[in-house]
């Protein structure tokens, strides 16, 4: 029987973490993070990491594994996640990938091409465009030549925009066109993936409530502490959702009320982009409802049991 990887995917604020924990308890699993900002140490509140005290004793992997000054790539994630999956299998447990970074999921399950080396002259040229006209200009350029990449890269994610354009301009092929030439590092595993979706109005409500909770828990103080510890303002995780808007607030771009409203708005947009991305992924089992809901949990559990996940987990788990 081929080893199994279970994935819990979906847009922001859909309850993936809660569902992942419930499935880990039911199927003797361990969680593997699939969020591109949660890999960084110190970035906790804005990424909604599950506190250790709420992890129910279930091991969590690939959280807090990178310094904020590191550039942690999807390719590195695929290597690290594949290693974690093998180690979990070795313990007779079920690896459960949980998160909403679709590019990380694709990197692990389909692989990434190594890509051309850095072209410093090309990068300087693209950086000058971003300096003069903003990273949004790079995003518009990318939309023309590689709309698929433009759909998954945020308009202000300068580093990833530069890389995607660099690949196109140096190879003549869009970044996404290279994916067919790749092979997954877990090609010998069966991947069973469930995805959550919510009505737009419910997503908006949940996002607004979560932003209120993040501010109440001290996300602004978290950012100030990171800066005081010497994390440079240009560190990559500061460019992520929540953190980017708070950094702008601290620079006086807008007040707290406007910042909260903007974070809600950007999260709603991000949720739409995530749904678009995951709809293009093959073989996902979609479920309507929040991940912490008993009805959703029961529906997912029944569907996975029909797929033999429970039987496989019971067979593999040491007694």
CSV table of C-alpha atoms in Angstrom, one decimal:
chain,number,residue,atom,x,y,z
A,1,UNK,CA,0.0,0.0,0.0
A,2,UNK,CA,1.4,3.4,-1.0
A,3,UNK,CA,2.1,5.9,1.8
A,4,UNK,CA,-0.6,8.5,2.3
A,5,UNK,CA,-0.5,12.3,2.7
A,6,UNK,CA,-3.7,14.1,3.7
A,7,UNK,CA,-4.0,17.8,2.9
A,8,UNK,CA,-6.4,20.4,4.4
A,9,UNK,CA,-6.5,23.4,2.1
A,10,UNK,CA,-8.7,26.5,1.6
A,11,UNK,CA,-8.8,30.2,1.9
A,12,UNK,CA,-7.9,32.3,4.9
A,13,UNK,CA,-10.3,32.2,7.9
A,14,UNK,CA,-12.0,29.0,6.7
A,15,UNK,CA,-11.1,27.0,9.8
A,16,UNK,CA,-8.3,24.8,8.3
A,17,UNK,CA,-6.3,24.6,11.5
A,18,UNK,CA,-9.3,23.4,13.5
A,19,UNK,CA,-10.2,20.8,11.0
A,20,UNK,CA,-6.6,19.7,10.7
A,21,UNK,CA,-6.4,19.1,14.5
A,22,UNK,CA,-9.7,17.2,14.5
A,23,UNK,CA,-8.5,14.9,11.7
A,24,UNK,CA,-5.1,14.4,13.3
A,25,UNK,CA,-6.9,13.2,16.5
A,26,UNK,CA,-9.2,10.9,14.4
A,27,UNK,CA,-6.6,9.5,12.1
A,28,UNK,CA,-3.5,9.4,14.3
A,29,UNK,CA,-1.9,12.3,12.4
A,30,UNK,CA,0.8,15.0,12.7
A,31,UNK,CA,0.4,18.4,11.3
A,32,UNK,CA,2.8,19.8,8.6
A,33,UNK,CA,2.4,23.6,8.1
A,34,UNK,CA,1.7,24.9,4.6
A,35,UNK,CA,1.7,28.6,5.3
A,36,UNK,CA,4.5,30.7,3.8
A,37,UNK,CA,4.7,33.2,6.7
A,38,UNK,CA,4.3,30.8,9.6
A,39,UNK,CA,7.7,29.3,8.8
A,40,UNK,CA,9.3,32.4,10.3
A,41,UNK,CA,10.1,32.7,14.0
A,42,UNK,CA,8.5,35.5,15.9
A,43,UNK,CA,5.6,36.1,13.4
A,44,UNK,CA,2.9,34.5,15.5
A,45,UNK,CA,-0.2,36.6,15.9
A,46,UNK,CA,-0.5,37.8,12.4
A,47,UNK,CA,-0.2,34.3,11.0
A,48,UNK,CA,-2.7,32.8,13.6
A,49,UNK,CA,-0.3,30.0,14.6
A,50,UNK,CA,-2.0,27.5,16.9
A,51,UNK,CA,-0.5,28.1,20.4
A,52,UNK,CA,1.3,25.2,21.8
A,53,UNK,CA,-1.2,24.9,24.6
A,54,UNK,CA,-4.0,24.4,22.0
A,55,UNK,CA,-2.3,21.8,19.9
A,56,UNK,CA,-3.7,18.9,21.9
A,57,UNK,CA,-0.4,17.2,22.1
A,58,UNK,CA,-0.3,16.8,18.3
A,59,UNK,CA,3.1,17.4,16.8
A,60,UNK,CA,3.3,20.4,14.4
A,61,UNK,CA,6.1,20.6,11.8
A,62,UNK,CA,7.6,23.4,9.6
A,63,UNK,CA,6.6,26.2,12.0
A,64,UNK,CA,9.3,28.6,13.3
A,65,UNK,CA,12.0,27.0,11.2
A,66,UNK,CA,13.4,30.2,9.5
A,67,UNK,CA,14.9,33.4,10.8
A,68,UNK,CA,13.1,36.5,9.6
A,69,UNK,CA,16.1,37.6,7.5
A,70,UNK,CA,16.1,34.4,5.5
A,71,UNK,CA,14.5,34.0,2.1
A,72,UNK,CA,12.6,30.8,2.5
A,73,UNK,CA,11.5,29.6,-0.9
A,74,UNK,CA,8.8,27.2,-2.1
A,75,UNK,CA,11.6,24.9,-3.3
A,76,UNK,CA,13.1,24.7,0.2
A,77,UNK,CA,9.6,24.1,1.6
A,78,UNK,CA,9.2,21.1,-0.8
A,79,UNK,CA,12.4,19.6,0.5
A,80,UNK,CA,11.6,20.2,4.1
A,81,UNK,CA,8.0,19.1,3.8
A,82,UNK,CA,9.0,15.9,2.0
A,83,UNK,CA,11.5,15.1,4.7
A,84,UNK,CA,8.8,15.7,7.4
A,85,UNK,CA,6.3,13.5,5.5
A,86,UNK,CA,8.9,10.6,5.4
A,87,UNK,CA,9.7,11.0,9.1
A,88,UNK,CA,6.0,10.9,10.0
A,89,UNK,CA,5.5,7.9,7.9
A,90,UNK,CA,8.4,6.3,9.7
A,91,UNK,CA,6.7,6.7,13.0
A,92,UNK,CA,3.6,5.0,11.6
A,93,UNK,CA,1.6,8.2,11.7
A,94,UNK,CA,-0.4,10.1,9.1
A,95,UNK,CA,1.1,13.4,7.8
A,96,UNK,CA,-1.6,16.1,7.4
A,97,UNK,CA,-0.6,19.2,5.4
A,98,UNK,CA,-2.6,22.2,6.6
A,99,UNK,CA,-2.5,25.7,5.1
A,100,UNK,CA,-3.5,28.1,2.4
A,101,UNK,CA,-0.3,28.7,0.5
A,102,UNK,CA,-1.3,27.1,-2.8
A,103,UNK,CA,2.2,27.5,-4.3
A,104,UNK,CA,3.7,25.6,-1.4
A,105,UNK,CA,1.2,22.8,-1.9
A,106,UNK,CA,1.9,22.6,-5.6
A,107,UNK,CA,5.7,22.6,-5.0
A,108,UNK,CA,5.4,19.6,-2.7
A,109,UNK,CA,2.8,17.6,-4.6
A,110,UNK,CA,3.9,18.4,-8.2
A,111,UNK,CA,7.4,19.7,-7.8
A,112,UNK,CA,9.2,22.9,-8.9
A,113,UNK,CA,11.6,23.3,-11.8
A,114,UNK,CA,15.1,24.5,-10.6
A,115,UNK,CA,14.9,27.6,-12.8
A,116,UNK,CA,17.6,29.8,-14.3
A,117,UNK,CA,20.2,31.3,-12.1
A,118,UNK,CA,19.9,34.8,-10.9
A,119,UNK,CA,20.4,37.5,-13.6
A,120,UNK,CA,21.7,40.4,-11.6
A,121,UNK,CA,21.4,42.9,-14.4
A,122,UNK,CA,17.8,41.9,-15.1
A,123,UNK,CA,16.9,42.1,-11.4
A,124,UNK,CA,18.4,45.6,-11.2
A,125,UNK,CA,16.4,46.7,-14.2
A,126,UNK,CA,13.1,45.3,-12.7
A,127,UNK,CA,13.9,46.8,-9.3
A,128,UNK,CA,14.4,50.2,-10.9
A,129,UNK,CA,10.9,49.9,-12.4
A,130,UNK,CA,9.5,49.0,-9.0
A,131,UNK,CA,11.4,51.9,-7.4
A,132,UNK,CA,10.0,54.4,-9.9
A,133,UNK,CA,6.5,53.1,-10.5
A,134,UNK,CA,5.8,50.7,-7.6
A,135,UNK,CA,5.7,46.9,-7.5
A,136,UNK,CA,2.1,47.1,-8.9
A,137,UNK,CA,3.7,48.0,-12.2
A,138,UNK,CA,5.6,44.7,-12.2
A,139,UNK,CA,2.4,42.9,-11.4
A,140,UNK,CA,0.7,44.5,-14.4
A,141,UNK,CA,3.7,43.4,-16.6
A,142,UNK,CA,3.4,39.9,-15.2
A,143,UNK,CA,-0.3,39.8,-16.0
A,144,UNK,CA,0.5,40.3,-19.7
A,145,UNK,CA,3.1,37.5,-20.0
A,146,UNK,CA,2.2,35.0,-17.2
A,147,UNK,CA,-1.4,35.6,-16.0
A,148,UNK,CA,-1.3,32.4,-13.9
A,149,UNK,CA,1.6,33.6,-11.9
A,150,UNK,CA,0.1,37.0,-11.6
A,151,UNK,CA,-3.0,35.4,-10.1
A,152,UNK,CA,-1.1,33.8,-7.3
A,153,UNK,CA,1.4,36.6,-6.5
A,154,UNK,CA,0.2,39.6,-4.6
A,155,UNK,CA,0.6,42.9,-6.4
A,156,UNK,CA,3.1,44.2,-3.8
A,157,UNK,CA,5.2,41.0,-3.4
A,158,UNK,CA,8.2,42.6,-5.1
A,159,UNK,CA,10.6,39.7,-4.7
A,160,UNK,CA,8.3,37.1,-6.2
A,161,UNK,CA,7.2,39.4,-9.0
A,162,UNK,CA,10.8,40.1,-9.9
A,163,UNK,CA,11.6,36.4,-9.9
A,164,UNK,CA,8.6,35.5,-12.1
A,165,UNK,CA,9.4,38.2,-14.6
A,166,UNK,CA,13.1,37.3,-14.5
A,167,UNK,CA,12.3,33.7,-15.4
A,168,UNK,CA,10.1,34.8,-18.3
A,169,UNK,CA,12.5,37.3,-19.7
A,170,UNK,CA,15.5,35.0,-19.5
A,171,UNK,CA,13.9,31.8,-20.7
A,172,UNK,CA,11.1,33.1,-23.0
A,173,UNK,CA,8.6,30.9,-21.1
A,174,UNK,CA,6.3,31.9,-18.2
A,175,UNK,CA,7.1,30.4,-14.8
A,176,UNK,CA,4.0,28.3,-14.8
A,177,UNK,CA,5.0,26.7,-18.2
A,178,UNK,CA,8.0,25.1,-16.5
A,179,UNK,CA,6.0,23.2,-14.0
A,180,UNK,CA,5.2,20.4,-16.4
A,181,UNK,CA,8.9,19.5,-16.5
A,182,UNK,CA,9.0,18.8,-12.8
A,183,UNK,CA,8.6,15.8,-10.5
A,184,UNK,CA,7.3,15.8,-7.0
A,185,UNK,CA,9.6,14.7,-4.1
A,186,UNK,CA,6.7,12.6,-2.8
A,187,UNK,CA,5.7,11.1,-6.1
A,188,UNK,CA,5.4,7.6,-4.5
A,189,UNK,CA,2.7,8.9,-2.1
A,190,UNK,CA,-1.0,9.0,-2.5
A,191,UNK,CA,-2.3,12.5,-1.8
A,192,UNK,CA,-5.8,13.0,-0.5
A,193,UNK,CA,-6.8,16.6,-0.3
A,194,UNK,CA,-9.8,18.3,1.1
A,195,UNK,CA,-10.6,22.0,0.6
A,196,UNK,CA,-12.9,24.3,2.4
A,197,UNK,CA,-15.0,27.1,1.0
A,198,UNK,CA,-17.4,29.6,2.5
A,199,UNK,CA,-19.9,32.1,1.2
A,200,UNK,CA,-18.2,35.5,0.6
A,201,UNK,CA,-20.4,37.1,3.3
A,202,UNK,CA,-19.4,34.6,5.9
A,203,UNK,CA,-15.7,34.9,4.9
A,204,UNK,CA,-16.0,38.7,5.4
A,205,UNK,CA,-17.6,38.3,8.8
A,206,UNK,CA,-14.9,35.8,9.9
A,207,UNK,CA,-12.0,37.8,8.6
A,208,UNK,CA,-13.3,41.0,10.4
A,209,UNK,CA,-13.6,39.0,13.7
A,210,UNK,CA,-10.2,37.6,13.3
A,211,UNK,CA,-8.6,41.0,12.7
A,212,UNK,CA,-10.2,42.3,15.8
A,213,UNK,CA,-8.8,39.3,17.8
A,214,UNK,CA,-5.3,39.9,16.3
A,215,UNK,CA,-5.2,43.5,17.5
A,216,UNK,CA,-6.6,42.5,20.9
A,217,UNK,CA,-3.9,39.9,21.2
A,218,UNK,CA,-1.2,42.5,20.5
A,219,UNK,CA,-0.1,42.1,16.9
A,220,UNK,CA,1.1,45.7,16.8
A,221,UNK,CA,3.3,45.1,19.9
A,222,UNK,CA,4.5,41.9,18.2
A,223,UNK,CA,5.7,44.0,15.2
A,224,UNK,CA,7.3,46.6,17.5
A,225,UNK,CA,9.1,43.9,19.4
A,226,UNK,CA,10.5,42.3,16.2
A,227,UNK,CA,11.8,45.7,15.1
A,228,UNK,CA,13.3,46.4,18.5
A,229,UNK,CA,15.1,43.0,18.3
A,230,UNK,CA,16.8,44.1,15.1
A,231,UNK,CA,14.6,42.5,12.4
A,232,UNK,CA,15.0,44.9,9.5
A,233,UNK,CA,11.9,46.5,8.1
A,234,UNK,CA,12.7,45.0,4.7
A,235,UNK,CA,12.6,41.4,6.1
A,236,UNK,CA,10.4,39.2,3.9
A,237,UNK,CA,7.7,38.3,6.4
A,238,UNK,CA,7.0,42.0,7.0
A,239,UNK,CA,5.7,42.0,3.5
A,240,UNK,CA,3.0,39.5,4.3
A,241,UNK,CA,-0.7,40.3,5.0
A,242,UNK,CA,-1.3,42.0,8.3
A,243,UNK,CA,2.3,42.7,8.9
A,244,UNK,CA,2.7,44.9,5.8
A,245,UNK,CA,-0.3,47.1,6.7
A,246,UNK,CA,0.9,47.4,10.3
A,247,UNK,CA,4.4,48.5,9.2
A,248,UNK,CA,2.7,51.2,7.1
A,249,UNK,CA,0.7,52.3,10.1
A,250,UNK,CA,3.8,52.6,12.2
A,251,UNK,CA,5.3,54.8,9.5
A,252,UNK,CA,2.3,57.1,9.7
A,253,UNK,CA,0.7,56.1,6.4
A,254,UNK,CA,-2.7,55.6,8.1
A,255,UNK,CA,-4.3,55.4,11.5
A,256,UNK,CA,-5.2,52.2,13.3
A,257,UNK,CA,-8.9,52.2,12.3
A,258,UNK,CA,-8.0,52.6,8.7
A,259,UNK,CA,-5.3,49.9,9.1
A,260,UNK,CA,-7.8,47.4,10.5
A,261,UNK,CA,-10.3,48.1,7.7
A,262,UNK,CA,-7.5,47.7,5.1
A,263,UNK,CA,-6.4,44.4,6.6
A,264,UNK,CA,-9.9,43.1,6.4
A,265,UNK,CA,-10.3,44.2,2.8
A,266,UNK,CA,-6.9,42.7,1.8
A,267,UNK,CA,-7.8,39.4,3.5
A,268,UNK,CA,-11.0,39.2,1.6
A,269,UNK,CA,-9.2,39.8,-1.7
A,270,UNK,CA,-6.6,37.2,-0.7
A,271,UNK,CA,-9.3,34.7,0.1
A,272,UNK,CA,-10.8,35.1,-3.4
A,273,UNK,CA,-7.3,34.6,-5.0
A,274,UNK,CA,-6.8,31.5,-2.9
A,275,UNK,CA,-10.1,30.1,-4.1
A,276,UNK,CA,-9.2,30.7,-7.7
A,277,UNK,CA,-5.9,29.0,-7.2
A,278,UNK,CA,-7.3,25.9,-5.5
A,279,UNK,CA,-10.1,25.5,-8.0
A,280,UNK,CA,-7.4,24.9,-10.6
A,281,UNK,CA,-5.8,22.1,-8.5
A,282,UNK,CA,-6.9,18.6,-9.5
A,283,UNK,CA,-8.6,16.1,-7.4
A,284,UNK,CA,-9.6,18.2,-4.4
A,285,UNK,CA,-12.6,17.2,-2.4
A,286,UNK,CA,-14.6,20.4,-1.6
A,287,UNK,CA,-16.6,20.9,1.5
A,288,UNK,CA,-18.9,23.9,2.2
A,289,UNK,CA,-18.7,25.1,5.8
A,290,UNK,CA,-16.1,26.2,8.4
A,291,UNK,CA,-13.5,23.7,9.5
A,292,UNK,CA,-14.4,23.9,13.2
A,293,UNK,CA,-18.1,23.1,12.5
A,294,UNK,CA,-19.2,19.7,13.7
A,295,UNK,CA,-21.2,19.1,10.5
A,296,UNK,CA,-18.2,20.0,8.3
A,297,UNK,CA,-15.9,17.8,10.4
A,298,UNK,CA,-18.3,14.8,10.2
A,299,UNK,CA,-18.8,15.2,6.4
A,300,UNK,CA,-15.0,15.3,5.9
A,301,UNK,CA,-14.4,12.3,8.2
A,302,UNK,CA,-17.1,10.2,6.5
A,303,UNK,CA,-15.6,11.0,3.0
A,304,UNK,CA,-12.1,10.2,4.1
A,305,UNK,CA,-13.3,7.0,5.7
A,306,UNK,CA,-14.9,6.0,2.4
A,307,UNK,CA,-11.5,6.7,0.8
A,308,UNK,CA,-9.9,4.2,3.2
A,309,UNK,CA,-8.0,6.9,5.2
A,310,UNK,CA,-9.2,5.6,8.5
A,311,UNK,CA,-8.4,2.0,7.7
A,312,UNK,CA,-4.9,2.9,6.5
A,313,UNK,CA,-4.2,5.0,9.5
A,314,UNK,CA,-5.3,2.3,11.8
A,315,UNK,CA,-3.1,-0.2,10.1
A,316,UNK,CA,0.0,2.0,10.1
A,317,UNK,CA,-0.4,3.3,13.7
A,318,UNK,CA,1.7,1.3,16.3
A,319,UNK,CA,-0.4,-0.2,19.1
